[in-house]
């Protein structure tokens, strides 16, 4: 009896191993399952990133509307690309900084906006420029689309320096731009001259009178130009002057406010593109302003036609279209294949167009 029990125990202790063929079949099945699941996982991740991008635009749109409630106008886009924001410049025409800088206080970034403030607007000191360097070098996560690149620091390699900032080594970049309408000016320079020889800020209203371009049609030149910067236009975010919501007679829900700007895939991490060689803290420029003159394009589109579309359009890393926040704070996606006439109309504030 005992011998029979030992035989049964020995027989039960014997375990059959997998053969090589069975092991290969299991590995193949696992590989197939992973291949089937990977697109779903990637799609879920992209959906989450797109949702975060949408939320960024929503928050910036609400900040702009809160500024409008406080100041009586939407954020304007400053003087020109050689000027960064000035904490003592307020929100009117004396503020050289662009729309990103102007909404900081309304995005819980007021302390960043206040860097370098000394209560004296008329003079620029070395201490102020050093503090402004910290500001322009700061990366703000809200200003990045997570589908494109993460919030980080990117080298400042531009040949020209800021007028009111100690030259930075790095910059905080941005993936969004304000809608400045359908009238792309063609070229943008630094705007007004450098600060006065005594380190004083230029008197902006004097330059507005001196730089009106009388060759422009009357309805365009009524606000004039600041150097080579068009301060009129037909969009909701222009240079120097903030637009009142009452001027948006085409309807705030139909007019684009901020959207994703086009950046070619190979330009994400460098600064060789003129529309991606600065950061978020600067005045009116193609880095922070775009136009609806040409339809949007995906970042995968190399834009080889060699004209102003390379740096004046909106675009995105998302499939299908570009996300925008409208002037009423609502967010929607504009298809890449949108009718150009409809898209152009959505860029204007008072064109009177009827669009579907």
Coordinates of C-alpha atoms in Angstrom, one line a residue:
X1 CA 0.0 0.0 0.0
X2 CA 2.7 2.4 0.9
X3 CA 4.5 1.6 -2.3
X4 CA 1.4 2.4 -4.4
X5 CA 1.0 5.8 -2.6
X6 CA 4.6 6.7 -3.3
X7 CA 4.1 5.9 -7.0
X8 CA 1.0 8.1 -7.2
X9 CA 2.8 11.0 -5.4
X10 CA 5.7 10.7 -7.8
X11 CA 3.4 10.6 -10.7
X12 CA 1.6 13.7 -9.5
X13 CA 4.8 15.6 -8.9
X14 CA 5.8 15.2 -12.5
X15 CA 4.9 18.5 -14.4
X16 CA 4.8 18.7 -18.2
X17 CA 6.8 21.6 -19.6
X18 CA 5.8 23.9 -22.6
X19 CA 7.2 22.9 -25.9
X20 CA 9.1 25.5 -28.0
X21 CA 6.2 25.6 -30.5
X22 CA 3.7 26.3 -27.7
X23 CA 5.9 29.1 -26.3
X24 CA 6.1 30.7 -29.8
X25 CA 2.4 30.5 -30.2
X26 CA 1.8 32.3 -26.8
X27 CA 4.3 35.0 -27.8
X28 CA 2.6 35.5 -31.1
X29 CA -0.8 35.9 -29.5
X30 CA 0.6 38.4 -27.0
X31 CA 2.2 40.3 -29.9
X32 CA -1.1 40.4 -31.8
X33 CA -3.0 41.6 -28.7
X34 CA -0.5 44.4 -28.1
X35 CA -0.7 45.4 -31.8
X36 CA -4.5 45.6 -31.5
X37 CA -4.4 47.5 -28.3
X38 CA -1.6 50.0 -29.1
X39 CA -3.6 52.2 -31.5
X40 CA -6.4 52.4 -28.9
X41 CA -4.0 53.4 -26.2
X42 CA -2.4 56.0 -28.4
X43 CA -5.8 57.3 -29.4
X44 CA -6.8 57.6 -25.7
X45 CA -3.6 59.5 -25.0
X46 CA -4.1 61.9 -27.9
X47 CA -7.7 62.4 -26.8
X48 CA -6.4 63.4 -23.3
X49 CA -3.8 65.7 -24.8
X50 CA -6.4 67.3 -27.1
X51 CA -8.7 67.8 -24.1
X52 CA -5.9 69.5 -22.2
X53 CA -5.1 71.8 -25.2
X54 CA -8.8 72.7 -25.4
X55 CA -8.8 73.5 -21.7
X56 CA -5.7 75.8 -22.2
X57 CA -7.6 77.7 -24.8
X58 CA -10.7 77.9 -22.7
X59 CA -8.7 79.3 -19.8
X60 CA -6.9 81.9 -22.0
X61 CA -10.3 82.9 -23.5
X62 CA -11.9 83.4 -20.1
X63 CA -8.8 85.4 -19.0
X64 CA -9.3 87.7 -22.1
X65 CA -12.9 88.2 -21.3
X66 CA -12.1 89.0 -17.7
X67 CA -9.6 91.5 -18.8
X68 CA -12.3 93.0 -21.1
X69 CA -14.6 93.3 -18.2
X70 CA -11.9 95.0 -16.1
X71 CA -10.4 97.3 -18.7
X72 CA -13.1 97.7 -21.3
X73 CA -11.3 96.0 -24.1
X74 CA -9.8 92.7 -25.1
X75 CA -6.0 92.3 -24.7
X76 CA -4.0 94.0 -27.4
X77 CA -0.7 92.7 -28.7
X78 CA 1.8 95.4 -27.9
X79 CA 4.2 97.4 -29.9
X80 CA 6.5 95.0 -31.8
X81 CA 8.8 92.0 -31.4
X82 CA 11.7 93.8 -29.8
X83 CA 9.6 94.8 -26.9
X84 CA 8.6 92.6 -23.9
X85 CA 5.9 93.4 -21.3
X86 CA 6.4 96.2 -18.9
X87 CA 4.8 95.7 -15.4
X88 CA 4.3 99.5 -15.1
X89 CA 2.8 100.0 -18.5
X90 CA -0.8 99.1 -17.6
X91 CA -3.1 97.6 -20.2
X92 CA -3.5 100.5 -22.7
X93 CA -1.4 101.8 -25.5
X94 CA 1.6 102.4 -23.1
X95 CA 2.0 98.6 -22.7
X96 CA 4.7 97.3 -25.1
X97 CA 4.0 93.6 -24.3
X98 CA 1.7 91.4 -26.2
X99 CA -1.6 89.6 -25.4
X100 CA 0.1 86.7 -23.5
X101 CA 1.6 89.3 -21.1
X102 CA -1.7 91.1 -20.8
X103 CA -3.7 88.1 -19.7
X104 CA -1.1 86.9 -17.0
X105 CA -2.9 88.5 -14.1
X106 CA -6.1 86.8 -15.1
X107 CA -4.5 83.3 -15.3
X108 CA -3.2 83.3 -11.8
X109 CA 0.2 84.4 -13.0
X110 CA 0.1 88.0 -11.7
X111 CA 3.4 87.6 -9.8
X112 CA 5.1 86.8 -13.0
X113 CA 3.7 89.9 -14.7
X114 CA 4.8 92.1 -11.8
X115 CA 8.5 91.1 -12.0
X116 CA 10.6 94.3 -12.3
X117 CA 7.9 96.7 -11.3
X118 CA 9.2 99.9 -9.6
X119 CA 6.2 102.2 -10.2
X120 CA 8.2 104.4 -12.7
X121 CA 7.1 103.7 -16.2
X122 CA 9.1 106.4 -17.9
X123 CA 12.6 105.0 -17.2
X124 CA 14.3 101.6 -17.9
X125 CA 16.8 100.5 -15.4
X126 CA 19.3 97.6 -15.4
X127 CA 17.5 96.0 -12.5
X128 CA 14.2 96.1 -14.4
X129 CA 15.8 94.5 -17.5
X130 CA 17.3 91.8 -15.3
X131 CA 13.9 91.0 -13.8
X132 CA 12.3 91.1 -17.3
X133 CA 14.9 88.5 -18.3
X134 CA 13.5 86.1 -15.6
X135 CA 10.0 86.7 -17.0
X136 CA 10.7 86.0 -20.6
X137 CA 12.7 82.9 -19.6
X138 CA 9.9 81.4 -17.6
X139 CA 8.0 78.5 -19.2
X140 CA 4.2 78.7 -18.6
X141 CA 2.6 75.2 -19.1
X142 CA -0.7 76.7 -20.2
X143 CA 1.0 78.2 -23.2
X144 CA 1.9 74.8 -24.7
X145 CA -0.1 72.2 -26.6
X146 CA 0.8 68.8 -25.0
X147 CA 0.3 67.1 -28.4
X148 CA 3.2 69.1 -29.8
X149 CA 5.9 69.6 -27.2
X150 CA 6.2 69.8 -23.4
X151 CA 6.7 73.0 -21.4
X152 CA 10.4 73.6 -21.3
X153 CA 13.1 76.1 -22.0
X154 CA 14.4 76.8 -25.5
X155 CA 17.6 78.6 -26.5
X156 CA 17.3 82.3 -27.6
X157 CA 19.5 82.5 -30.7
X158 CA 18.0 85.6 -32.4
X159 CA 20.5 88.1 -33.6
X160 CA 18.6 91.1 -32.2
X161 CA 18.2 91.9 -28.5
X162 CA 15.1 93.1 -26.7
X163 CA 14.9 96.8 -26.0
X164 CA 13.7 96.4 -22.4
X165 CA 15.2 92.9 -21.4
X166 CA 18.7 91.8 -20.6
X167 CA 19.5 89.3 -23.3
X168 CA 18.2 85.9 -22.2
X169 CA 19.9 82.5 -22.8
X170 CA 16.6 80.7 -23.0
X171 CA 13.0 81.5 -23.6
X172 CA 9.6 80.1 -22.6
X173 CA 7.9 79.3 -25.9
X174 CA 4.2 79.2 -27.0
X175 CA 2.0 77.1 -29.2
X176 CA -1.0 79.5 -29.5
X177 CA -1.5 82.7 -31.4
X178 CA -4.1 85.5 -31.4
X179 CA -6.3 86.1 -34.3
X180 CA -5.4 89.4 -35.9
X181 CA -7.9 89.1 -38.7
X182 CA -7.6 88.4 -42.4
X183 CA -5.3 91.2 -43.4
X184 CA -1.8 89.9 -43.0
X185 CA 0.6 92.9 -43.3
X186 CA 3.2 90.9 -45.1
X187 CA 6.2 91.9 -43.0
X188 CA 6.6 92.9 -39.4
X189 CA 9.5 94.8 -37.8
X190 CA 10.2 96.0 -34.3
X191 CA 7.7 98.9 -34.4
X192 CA 8.8 102.0 -32.6
X193 CA 12.4 103.1 -32.2
X194 CA 14.6 102.0 -29.3
X195 CA 14.2 103.7 -25.9
X196 CA 15.4 107.3 -25.7
X197 CA 19.1 108.0 -25.1
X198 CA 18.5 108.7 -21.5
X199 CA 17.0 105.3 -21.0
X200 CA 13.5 106.7 -21.1
X201 CA 10.5 104.9 -22.7
X202 CA 9.4 106.3 -26.0
X203 CA 6.3 108.3 -26.1
X204 CA 4.1 106.0 -28.1
X205 CA 1.4 108.5 -29.1
X206 CA 4.0 110.6 -30.8
X207 CA 5.1 107.7 -33.0
X208 CA 1.5 106.8 -33.8
X209 CA 1.1 110.2 -35.4
X210 CA 4.5 110.0 -37.2
X211 CA 4.1 106.5 -38.7
X212 CA 0.7 106.6 -40.4
X213 CA 0.9 105.0 -43.8
X214 CA -1.2 107.2 -46.0
X215 CA -1.0 104.8 -48.9
X216 CA -3.4 102.5 -47.2
X217 CA -7.2 102.8 -47.9
X218 CA -8.9 105.2 -45.5
X219 CA -10.9 102.6 -43.7
X220 CA -7.6 100.7 -42.9
X221 CA -5.4 103.7 -42.0
X222 CA -7.8 105.3 -39.6
X223 CA -5.7 103.9 -36.8
X224 CA -2.5 104.1 -38.8
X225 CA 0.6 102.1 -38.4
X226 CA 3.4 101.9 -35.9
X227 CA 6.6 101.7 -37.9
X228 CA 6.0 98.7 -40.0
X229 CA 3.4 97.2 -37.7
X230 CA -0.2 97.4 -38.8
X231 CA -2.2 98.7 -35.8
X232 CA -5.5 98.6 -37.5
X233 CA -6.5 95.3 -39.2
X234 CA -9.9 93.6 -38.8
X235 CA -9.3 91.0 -36.1
X236 CA -10.0 91.0 -32.4
X237 CA -6.3 91.2 -31.2
X238 CA -4.3 94.0 -32.8
X239 CA -1.2 96.0 -32.0
X240 CA -1.3 98.8 -29.5
X241 CA -5.1 99.2 -29.2
X242 CA -7.5 96.8 -27.5
X243 CA -10.7 95.9 -29.3
X244 CA -14.0 96.4 -27.4
X245 CA -16.5 93.5 -27.6
X246 CA -19.1 95.9 -28.9
X247 CA -17.0 96.3 -32.1
X248 CA -17.4 92.5 -32.9
X249 CA -20.7 93.0 -34.8
X250 CA -20.2 89.6 -36.6
X251 CA -21.0 87.9 -33.3
X252 CA -18.6 86.8 -30.6
X253 CA -19.5 83.1 -31.1
X254 CA -18.6 83.4 -34.8
X255 CA -15.3 85.2 -34.4
X256 CA -12.0 83.5 -33.6
X257 CA -9.9 84.8 -30.7
X258 CA -7.0 82.5 -30.0
X259 CA -5.9 79.3 -31.7
X260 CA -3.1 76.9 -32.3
X261 CA -0.4 78.3 -34.5
X262 CA 1.3 76.3 -37.2
X263 CA 4.7 75.0 -36.4
X264 CA 6.3 72.5 -38.7
X265 CA 7.3 69.2 -37.0
X266 CA 11.0 69.7 -37.6
X267 CA 10.8 73.2 -36.0
X268 CA 9.4 72.1 -32.6
X269 CA 12.7 72.2 -30.7
X270 CA 14.8 74.7 -32.6
X271 CA 14.5 78.4 -33.5
X272 CA 15.2 78.5 -37.3
X273 CA 11.7 79.4 -38.3
X274 CA 10.8 83.1 -38.1
X275 CA 7.4 82.2 -36.6
X276 CA 9.0 80.1 -33.8
X277 CA 12.2 82.0 -32.9
X278 CA 10.9 84.0 -30.0
X279 CA 8.8 83.3 -26.9
X280 CA 5.5 84.2 -25.4
X281 CA 6.5 87.5 -23.9
X282 CA 6.9 89.9 -26.7
X283 CA 4.9 92.5 -28.7
X284 CA 3.1 92.2 -31.9
X285 CA 4.7 89.5 -34.1
X286 CA 4.2 86.3 -36.1
X287 CA 5.3 84.3 -33.0
X288 CA 2.2 85.3 -31.1
X289 CA -0.2 86.6 -33.8
X290 CA -1.6 84.8 -36.9
X291 CA -4.1 85.6 -39.6
X292 CA -7.0 83.8 -41.5
X293 CA -6.0 85.0 -44.9
X294 CA -4.9 81.4 -45.7
X295 CA -6.5 78.2 -44.4
X296 CA -5.0 76.3 -41.5
X297 CA -2.6 73.4 -42.0
X298 CA -1.4 70.4 -40.0
X299 CA 2.1 70.5 -38.6
X300 CA 3.0 67.6 -40.9
X301 CA 2.5 69.9 -43.9
X302 CA 6.0 71.3 -44.7
X303 CA 4.5 74.4 -46.4
X304 CA 7.0 74.5 -49.2
X305 CA 5.3 77.2 -51.2
X306 CA 7.8 79.7 -49.8
X307 CA 5.5 82.6 -49.1
X308 CA 4.0 84.3 -46.1
X309 CA 1.8 81.2 -45.3
X310 CA 4.9 79.7 -43.8
X311 CA 4.6 81.9 -40.7
X312 CA 1.2 83.6 -40.8
X313 CA -1.2 80.7 -40.5
X314 CA -2.8 78.6 -37.8
X315 CA -2.2 74.9 -37.5
X316 CA -1.9 72.0 -35.1
X317 CA -0.4 68.6 -34.3
X318 CA -4.0 67.2 -34.0
X319 CA -5.6 65.1 -36.7
X320 CA -8.4 66.7 -38.5
X321 CA -8.2 70.4 -37.5
X322 CA -7.2 73.3 -35.3
X323 CA -8.7 74.2 -31.9
X324 CA -9.8 77.8 -31.3
X325 CA -11.4 79.7 -28.6
X326 CA -14.0 82.2 -29.8
X327 CA -14.6 85.7 -28.6
X328 CA -17.5 84.4 -26.4
X329 CA -15.2 81.9 -24.6
X330 CA -16.5 78.8 -26.4
X331 CA -14.0 76.4 -27.9
X332 CA -14.4 74.5 -31.1
X333 CA -12.3 72.7 -33.8
X334 CA -11.9 74.2 -37.3
X335 CA -11.3 71.5 -39.9
X336 CA -8.2 71.7 -42.1
X337 CA -10.5 71.5 -45.2
X338 CA -12.8 74.4 -44.1
X339 CA -14.1 76.5 -46.9
X340 CA -11.5 79.4 -47.3
X341 CA -14.2 82.0 -47.6
X342 CA -15.9 80.9 -44.4
X343 CA -12.6 80.7 -42.6
X344 CA -11.6 84.2 -43.7
X345 CA -14.9 85.5 -42.5
X346 CA -14.4 83.9 -39.0
X347 CA -11.3 86.0 -38.7
X348 CA -13.0 89.3 -39.0
X349 CA -14.9 91.2 -36.3
X350 CA -17.2 93.4 -38.4
X351 CA -17.1 92.2 -42.0
X352 CA -20.8 91.6 -42.1
X353 CA -20.3 88.1 -43.7
X354 CA -23.0 85.5 -43.5
X355 CA -21.5 82.1 -42.8
X356 CA -22.7 78.6 -41.9

